[in-house]
Amino acid sequence: MTPASPISRRSFRVTSAGLLAGALAFTAACSGSAADDKKGGSSSGTIKIGLTIPLTGVYSALGPDLQNGFQTYLDQHGGKLGGHKIELVITDEGDGPQTSVPSVTKLIKQDKVTAVVGLTNAATVAANVQVVNDNKVPMIGAVGRPGKIDKPDYVWHTSYLSEEPGVAAAPYIKENVAGTVYAIGPEYQGGFDQLRGFTETFDKLGGKLANPDGKTKWTPFPATTNFQPYFTEIKNSGAKAVYTFYAGTAAVNFVKQYKQSDVKDIPLYAAGFLTEGAVLGAEGDAAKGVFTSLNYTPTLDIPANRSFVAAYQGKYNALPTMMSATMYDAAAVLDKAIAAAGDKVTPETVNAAIAKTGKVDSPRGSWEFNPSTHAPVQKWYLREVKQDGTALSNVMVRELGTLG
């Protein structure tokens, strides 16, 4: 495979829910005496942090990855962040704003948390921007995020901007696919952002879509469970590769049906969630050979990641995912910020300290917040699903570049 050629985009440099059986158990991390009545304040030394993660719905299988990543950091730091004992309050993100907005509002108004962490999809983030800004409580998103937030005053992300997986993947695909690419994804905000990142960058590089109208094929979300009719369209288009974004149950359905279809031999590229975490286990051998673009792989050979993987695998008997790593980093950011707030730990002082976080020594490589977008400036990786010892894993193929 030939390396991609350098291009410039912002600071982009191209260089080389039934997924888990049984009920999901979610436990609070470390407990202590309750905080006082002052919003987010703590006279007792214990600080409340709210986790809004999917406990129900299509993304429910991601919930344990998110919580376990945050808990791993707490375990390594004696259950404390910034010298304070932490009490976790967990609420359900569900499938969208109708569930997440009440959950975040409860954390702020009733539980009086110092910060809200989690949120898996761009639509739920967008719906809660005004909630956290109006109440002046920082929200640290760990997965999807809208490409543009007009006033991210109290909104931070340890993950990425939603279009970035596709932006990172497009130059590599243009260099390595001799022909047109079929773009397909779910019809909701996260899908729009993810596929736009790929298609716009691919077009700028001179790439052509195989879609008959030259536009991404959208599948109704979350209603679509049978992808076979779409695979017929892909076959008839003459595409030499497919690029997509699906997550949760939809990802499992897509990958399994793809492997059983007439397009099974057409290379499949995607944003990393197509084969991430519990969905990879559910997909099994059907996922072998799928290429994905993401900002983390558990096979990254750096000291911070080796330590993180050992701790995570030792407790949960599973490899960490991108969601685990970004929640781990959310805890690291709060650790720094709460310590910097000193004797006056409030949502406002913590938010001000987050802005001064600086470099984060992360399992995915060092990164820092972009001061304008409040999202990371970080490296991206091309991964391929392969057998890694006794388990399937997203094994790093090469670096794709830096975005942010």
Coordinates of C-alpha atoms in Angstrom, one line a residue:
M1 CA 0.0 0.0 0.0
T2 CA 1.4 3.4 -1.0
P3 CA 1.5 6.2 1.6
A4 CA -1.0 9.1 1.2
S5 CA 0.2 12.4 0.0
P6 CA 0.2 15.4 2.3
I7 CA -2.7 17.8 2.1
S8 CA -3.7 20.8 4.3
R9 CA -7.1 21.2 6.0
R10 CA -7.1 23.4 9.1
S11 CA -4.3 21.8 11.1
F12 CA -4.6 18.5 9.2
R13 CA -1.4 16.9 8.1
V14 CA -1.5 13.6 6.3
T15 CA 1.6 11.6 7.2
S16 CA 1.8 8.2 6.8
A17 CA -29.9 -3.0 22.2
G18 CA -29.2 -6.4 22.5
L19 CA -25.5 -6.7 22.0
L20 CA -24.7 -7.9 25.5
A21 CA -26.6 -10.8 27.1
G22 CA -28.5 -10.0 30.3
A23 CA -28.8 -6.7 32.1
L24 CA -26.0 -4.2 32.2
A25 CA -24.8 -3.5 35.7
F26 CA -23.8 0.1 36.4
T27 CA -22.3 0.9 39.8
A28 CA -21.3 4.2 41.2
A29 CA -17.5 4.7 41.5
C30 CA -16.4 6.0 44.9
S31 CA -18.8 7.3 47.5
G32 CA -18.4 9.7 50.3
S33 CA -20.4 12.2 52.3
A34 CA -22.9 14.3 50.3
A35 CA -22.0 17.7 48.8
D36 CA -23.6 20.8 50.3
D37 CA -26.5 22.7 48.8
K38 CA -24.3 25.1 46.9
K39 CA -24.4 24.1 43.2
G40 CA -21.6 21.7 42.5
G41 CA -19.7 22.9 45.6
S42 CA -18.2 20.6 48.2
S43 CA -17.8 21.4 51.9
S44 CA -17.1 17.8 52.8
G45 CA -14.4 17.1 50.3
T46 CA -16.5 14.8 48.1
I47 CA -17.4 16.0 44.6
K48 CA -20.3 14.7 42.4
I49 CA -19.6 14.0 38.8
G50 CA -22.5 13.1 36.5
L51 CA -22.1 10.4 33.8
T52 CA -24.7 10.5 31.1
I53 CA -24.2 7.3 29.1
P54 CA -26.5 5.0 27.1
L55 CA -28.1 2.5 29.4
T56 CA -30.9 1.8 27.0
G57 CA -31.5 1.9 23.3
V58 CA -29.3 1.2 20.2
Y59 CA -26.1 2.4 21.8
S60 CA -26.6 0.6 25.2
A61 CA -23.7 -1.8 24.6
L62 CA -21.3 1.2 24.6
G63 CA -22.3 2.1 28.2
P64 CA -19.9 -0.3 30.0
D65 CA -17.0 0.9 27.8
L66 CA -17.6 4.5 28.8
Q67 CA -18.1 3.9 32.5
N68 CA -15.2 1.4 32.8
G69 CA -12.8 3.8 31.2
F70 CA -13.7 6.5 33.7
Q71 CA -13.5 4.0 36.5
T72 CA -10.1 2.8 35.5
Y73 CA -8.7 6.3 36.0
L74 CA -10.4 6.6 39.4
D75 CA -9.0 3.2 40.4
Q76 CA -5.5 4.3 39.5
H77 CA -5.9 7.5 41.5
G78 CA -7.4 6.2 44.8
G79 CA -11.0 7.1 43.8
K80 CA -10.0 10.8 43.7
L81 CA -9.8 13.6 41.2
G82 CA -7.8 16.7 42.1
G83 CA -7.4 15.4 45.7
H84 CA -11.2 15.0 46.2
K85 CA -13.2 11.8 46.7
I86 CA -15.6 11.4 43.7
E87 CA -19.2 10.3 43.8
L88 CA -20.5 9.2 40.4
V89 CA -24.2 9.8 39.6
I90 CA -25.2 7.9 36.4
T91 CA -28.1 8.8 34.2
D92 CA -29.4 7.4 30.9
E93 CA -28.6 9.0 27.6
G94 CA -30.8 6.7 25.6
D95 CA -31.2 7.1 21.9
G96 CA -31.4 10.9 21.7
P97 CA -32.4 14.3 23.1
Q98 CA -35.7 13.1 24.4
T99 CA -33.8 11.0 27.0
S100 CA -30.6 12.8 27.4
V101 CA -31.9 16.3 28.1
P102 CA -33.9 15.3 31.1
S103 CA -31.0 13.2 32.3
V104 CA -28.5 16.1 32.1
T105 CA -31.0 18.5 33.6
K106 CA -31.5 16.2 36.5
L107 CA -27.8 15.9 37.1
I108 CA -27.4 19.7 37.2
K109 CA -30.6 20.8 39.0
Q110 CA -31.2 17.9 41.4
D111 CA -27.9 16.2 41.9
K112 CA -25.9 19.4 41.7
V113 CA -22.9 17.8 39.9
T114 CA -19.7 19.7 39.3
A115 CA -19.4 18.4 35.7
V116 CA -21.3 16.2 33.3
V117 CA -19.3 13.5 31.3
G118 CA -20.2 11.1 28.5
L119 CA -22.8 11.5 25.8
T120 CA -22.3 9.3 22.8
N121 CA -23.9 10.9 19.8
A122 CA -23.8 14.3 18.2
A123 CA -27.6 14.9 18.5
T124 CA -27.6 14.5 22.2
V125 CA -24.6 16.8 22.6
A126 CA -26.3 19.5 20.4
A127 CA -29.5 19.3 22.4
N128 CA -27.6 19.9 25.7
V129 CA -25.4 22.8 24.7
Q130 CA -27.8 25.4 25.9
V131 CA -28.6 23.4 29.1
V132 CA -25.0 23.4 30.3
N133 CA -24.2 26.9 29.1
D134 CA -27.3 28.4 30.8
N135 CA -26.4 26.6 34.0
K136 CA -22.6 27.2 33.7
V137 CA -21.7 23.5 34.3
P138 CA -19.0 22.0 32.1
M139 CA -19.9 19.0 29.9
I140 CA -17.1 16.8 28.7
G141 CA -18.3 14.7 25.8
A142 CA -16.4 11.5 25.1
V143 CA -17.8 10.3 21.8
G144 CA -19.8 12.1 19.1
R145 CA -20.0 15.8 18.7
P146 CA -21.5 18.2 16.1
G147 CA -19.0 19.6 13.7
K148 CA -19.9 23.1 14.7
I149 CA -21.1 24.5 18.1
D150 CA -21.6 28.3 18.0
K151 CA -20.9 28.8 21.7
P152 CA -18.9 25.9 23.2
D153 CA -18.3 27.9 26.4
Y154 CA -19.0 25.0 28.8
V155 CA -18.8 22.2 26.2
W156 CA -15.6 20.2 25.8
H157 CA -14.7 17.0 24.1
T158 CA -12.0 14.5 24.7
S159 CA -13.0 12.6 21.5
Y160 CA -13.1 14.5 18.2
L161 CA -15.3 16.5 15.9
S162 CA -17.8 14.2 14.2
E163 CA -16.6 14.7 10.6
E164 CA -12.9 13.9 11.5
P165 CA -12.9 10.1 11.1
G166 CA -14.0 10.5 7.5
V167 CA -11.6 13.5 6.9
A168 CA -8.7 11.3 8.2
A169 CA -9.6 8.3 6.1
A170 CA -10.4 10.0 2.7
P171 CA -6.8 10.7 1.6
Y172 CA -5.7 7.1 2.3
I173 CA -8.8 5.7 0.4
K174 CA -8.2 8.0 -2.5
E175 CA -4.6 6.7 -2.8
N176 CA -5.4 3.0 -2.4
V177 CA -8.7 2.4 -4.1
A178 CA -8.6 2.4 -7.9
G179 CA -12.1 3.6 -8.7
T180 CA -15.3 4.9 -7.2
V181 CA -16.4 4.6 -3.6
Y182 CA -20.0 4.1 -2.4
A183 CA -21.0 6.2 0.6
I184 CA -23.8 5.0 2.9
G185 CA -24.9 5.9 6.4
P186 CA -27.7 6.4 8.9
E187 CA -30.1 9.3 8.4
Y188 CA -29.5 11.4 11.5
Q189 CA -27.1 14.2 12.6
G190 CA -24.2 11.9 13.6
G191 CA -24.5 10.1 10.2
F192 CA -24.6 13.4 8.3
D193 CA -21.5 14.7 10.1
Q194 CA -19.5 11.5 9.7
L195 CA -20.3 11.0 6.0
R196 CA -19.8 14.7 5.2
G197 CA -16.3 14.6 6.5
F198 CA -15.4 11.7 4.1
T199 CA -17.3 12.8 1.0
E200 CA -16.3 16.5 1.1
T201 CA -12.6 15.6 1.6
F202 CA -12.7 12.8 -0.9
D203 CA -14.2 15.2 -3.5
K204 CA -11.6 17.8 -2.9
L205 CA -8.9 15.2 -3.6
G206 CA -10.5 14.3 -6.9
G207 CA -12.3 11.2 -5.7
K208 CA -15.7 10.1 -7.2
L209 CA -18.6 8.5 -5.4
A210 CA -20.2 5.4 -7.0
N211 CA -23.6 6.5 -5.8
P212 CA -25.7 7.1 -9.0
D213 CA -26.6 10.6 -8.0
G214 CA -23.2 11.4 -6.5
K215 CA -24.7 11.7 -3.1
T216 CA -24.5 9.6 0.1
K217 CA -27.3 7.0 0.5
W218 CA -29.1 7.5 3.7
T219 CA -30.8 4.7 5.6
P220 CA -33.7 5.5 8.0
F221 CA -32.5 5.5 11.6
P222 CA -33.1 3.5 13.8
A223 CA -35.7 1.7 11.7
T224 CA -33.3 0.0 9.2
T225 CA -32.4 -3.5 10.2
N226 CA -32.3 -5.1 6.7
F227 CA -29.4 -3.8 4.6
Q228 CA -29.7 -6.3 1.7
P229 CA -31.6 -3.9 -0.7
Y230 CA -28.8 -1.4 -0.2
F231 CA -26.1 -4.0 -0.9
T232 CA -27.8 -4.7 -4.2
E233 CA -27.6 -1.0 -5.1
I234 CA -23.9 -1.1 -4.2
K235 CA -23.3 -4.1 -6.4
N236 CA -25.0 -2.4 -9.3
S237 CA -23.1 0.8 -8.9
G238 CA -19.7 -0.8 -9.8
A239 CA -18.1 0.6 -6.6
K240 CA -14.5 -0.5 -5.9
A241 CA -14.9 0.2 -2.1
V242 CA -17.5 1.3 0.4
Y243 CA -17.3 3.9 3.1
T244 CA -19.8 4.0 6.0
F245 CA -20.6 4.9 9.6
Y246 CA -22.8 2.8 11.8
A247 CA -22.6 2.1 15.5
G248 CA -24.3 -0.2 18.0
T249 CA -26.9 -2.6 16.8
A250 CA -26.9 -1.1 13.3
A251 CA -23.2 -1.7 13.0
V252 CA -23.6 -5.4 13.8
N253 CA -26.5 -5.8 11.4
F254 CA -24.6 -4.0 8.6
V255 CA -21.3 -6.0 9.0
K256 CA -22.9 -9.4 9.3
Q257 CA -25.2 -8.9 6.4
Y258 CA -22.4 -7.4 4.3
K259 CA -20.3 -10.5 4.8
Q260 CA -23.3 -12.6 3.6
S261 CA -24.0 -10.5 0.6
D262 CA -22.9 -10.2 -3.1
V263 CA -20.6 -7.3 -2.1
K264 CA -18.6 -9.2 0.5
D265 CA -15.5 -9.0 -1.6
I266 CA -15.7 -5.2 -2.0
P267 CA -13.3 -3.5 0.6
L268 CA -15.2 -1.9 3.4
Y269 CA -13.9 1.2 5.1
A270 CA -15.6 3.0 8.0
A271 CA -15.4 5.3 11.0
G272 CA -14.1 3.2 13.8
F273 CA -17.5 2.6 15.5
L274 CA -18.4 0.0 12.9
T275 CA -16.1 -2.5 14.7
E276 CA -15.5 -0.9 18.1
G277 CA -16.0 -2.6 21.5
A278 CA -18.9 -4.9 22.1
V279 CA -20.1 -4.6 18.5
L280 CA -16.9 -6.3 17.3
G281 CA -17.6 -9.2 19.6
A282 CA -21.1 -9.5 18.3
E283 CA -19.9 -9.3 14.7
G284 CA -17.2 -12.0 15.1
D285 CA -15.4 -13.2 12.0
A286 CA -17.7 -11.2 9.7
A287 CA -15.7 -8.1 10.7
K288 CA -12.3 -9.6 9.6
G289 CA -10.6 -7.4 7.0
V290 CA -12.7 -4.3 7.8
F291 CA -10.6 -1.1 7.8
T292 CA -11.6 1.8 10.1
S293 CA -10.4 5.2 10.9
L294 CA -10.2 6.3 14.6
N295 CA -8.1 8.1 17.2
Y296 CA -7.3 5.0 19.3
T297 CA -6.3 1.4 19.0
P298 CA -5.5 -0.8 22.0
T299 CA -2.4 -2.1 20.1
L300 CA -0.7 1.4 20.1
D301 CA 2.7 0.7 21.6
I302 CA 3.4 3.7 23.9
P303 CA 3.9 3.7 27.7
A304 CA 0.7 5.4 28.6
N305 CA -1.3 2.9 26.5
R306 CA 0.5 -0.1 27.8
S307 CA -0.3 0.9 31.4
F308 CA -3.9 1.7 30.5
V309 CA -4.5 -1.5 28.7
A310 CA -3.0 -3.6 31.5
A311 CA -5.1 -1.9 34.1
Y312 CA -8.3 -2.1 32.1
Q313 CA -7.8 -5.7 30.9
G314 CA -6.8 -6.8 34.4
K315 CA -10.1 -5.6 35.9
Y316 CA -12.6 -6.1 33.1
N317 CA -11.0 -9.0 31.1
A318 CA -11.5 -7.1 27.9
L319 CA -9.5 -4.7 25.7
P320 CA -10.4 -1.1 26.1
T321 CA -12.1 0.7 23.3
M322 CA -11.9 4.3 22.0
M323 CA -14.8 5.1 24.3
S324 CA -12.9 3.7 27.3
A325 CA -9.8 5.8 26.3
T326 CA -11.7 9.1 25.9
M327 CA -13.6 8.6 29.2
Y328 CA -10.2 7.8 30.8
D329 CA -9.0 11.1 29.4
A330 CA -12.1 13.0 30.6
A331 CA -11.2 11.8 34.1
A332 CA -7.6 13.0 33.6
V333 CA -8.8 16.4 32.4
L334 CA -11.1 16.7 35.5
D335 CA -8.2 15.6 37.7
K336 CA -6.1 18.5 36.5
A337 CA -8.9 21.0 36.5
I338 CA -10.2 20.2 40.0
A339 CA -6.7 20.3 41.4
A340 CA -6.2 23.7 39.7
A341 CA -9.4 25.1 41.2
G342 CA -7.9 24.7 44.7
D343 CA -10.2 25.5 47.6
K344 CA -13.0 26.9 45.4
V345 CA -14.2 23.9 43.4
T346 CA -17.3 24.9 41.6
P347 CA -18.5 24.2 38.0
E348 CA -17.3 27.7 37.0
T349 CA -13.8 27.4 38.4
V350 CA -13.4 23.9 37.0
N351 CA -14.6 25.0 33.6
A352 CA -12.0 27.9 33.7
A353 CA -9.3 25.4 34.7
I354 CA -10.2 23.0 31.9
A355 CA -9.4 25.8 29.4
K356 CA -5.8 25.7 30.8
T357 CA -5.4 21.9 30.8
G358 CA -2.5 21.9 28.3
K359 CA -1.0 18.6 27.1
V360 CA -2.8 15.4 28.1
D361 CA -0.5 12.3 28.3
S362 CA -3.1 10.0 26.9
P363 CA -3.2 6.2 26.0
R364 CA -3.8 7.4 22.3
G365 CA -0.8 9.7 22.3
S366 CA -0.4 13.2 23.6
W367 CA -3.1 15.7 22.7
E368 CA -4.5 19.1 23.7
F369 CA -7.7 21.1 23.4
N370 CA -8.1 23.4 20.4
P371 CA -9.0 26.7 22.2
S372 CA -11.7 27.6 19.6
T373 CA -13.5 24.2 19.2
H374 CA -12.8 22.7 22.6
A375 CA -12.0 19.4 20.8
P376 CA -8.6 17.6 20.7
V377 CA -5.7 18.2 18.3
Q378 CA -4.6 14.6 17.9
K379 CA -3.3 11.8 15.7
W380 CA -5.6 9.5 13.7
Y381 CA -5.0 5.8 12.9
L382 CA -6.0 3.3 10.2
R383 CA -6.9 0.0 11.8
E384 CA -7.8 -3.4 10.4
V385 CA -9.8 -6.1 12.2
K386 CA -7.5 -9.1 12.6
Q387 CA -7.0 -12.0 14.9
D388 CA -4.8 -10.9 17.7
G389 CA -3.9 -13.9 19.7
T390 CA -7.1 -15.5 20.8
A391 CA -9.3 -12.5 20.1
L392 CA -10.3 -10.2 17.3
S393 CA -8.9 -6.7 17.5
N394 CA -8.6 -3.4 15.7
V395 CA -4.9 -3.6 14.8
M396 CA -3.1 -0.5 13.8
V397 CA -2.0 -0.4 10.1
R398 CA -0.5 3.1 10.1
E399 CA -0.9 6.7 11.2
L400 CA -3.2 8.7 9.0
G401 CA -2.3 12.2 10.2
T402 CA -3.2 14.9 12.7
L403 CA -6.5 16.8 13.0
G404 CA -7.7 19.5 15.2

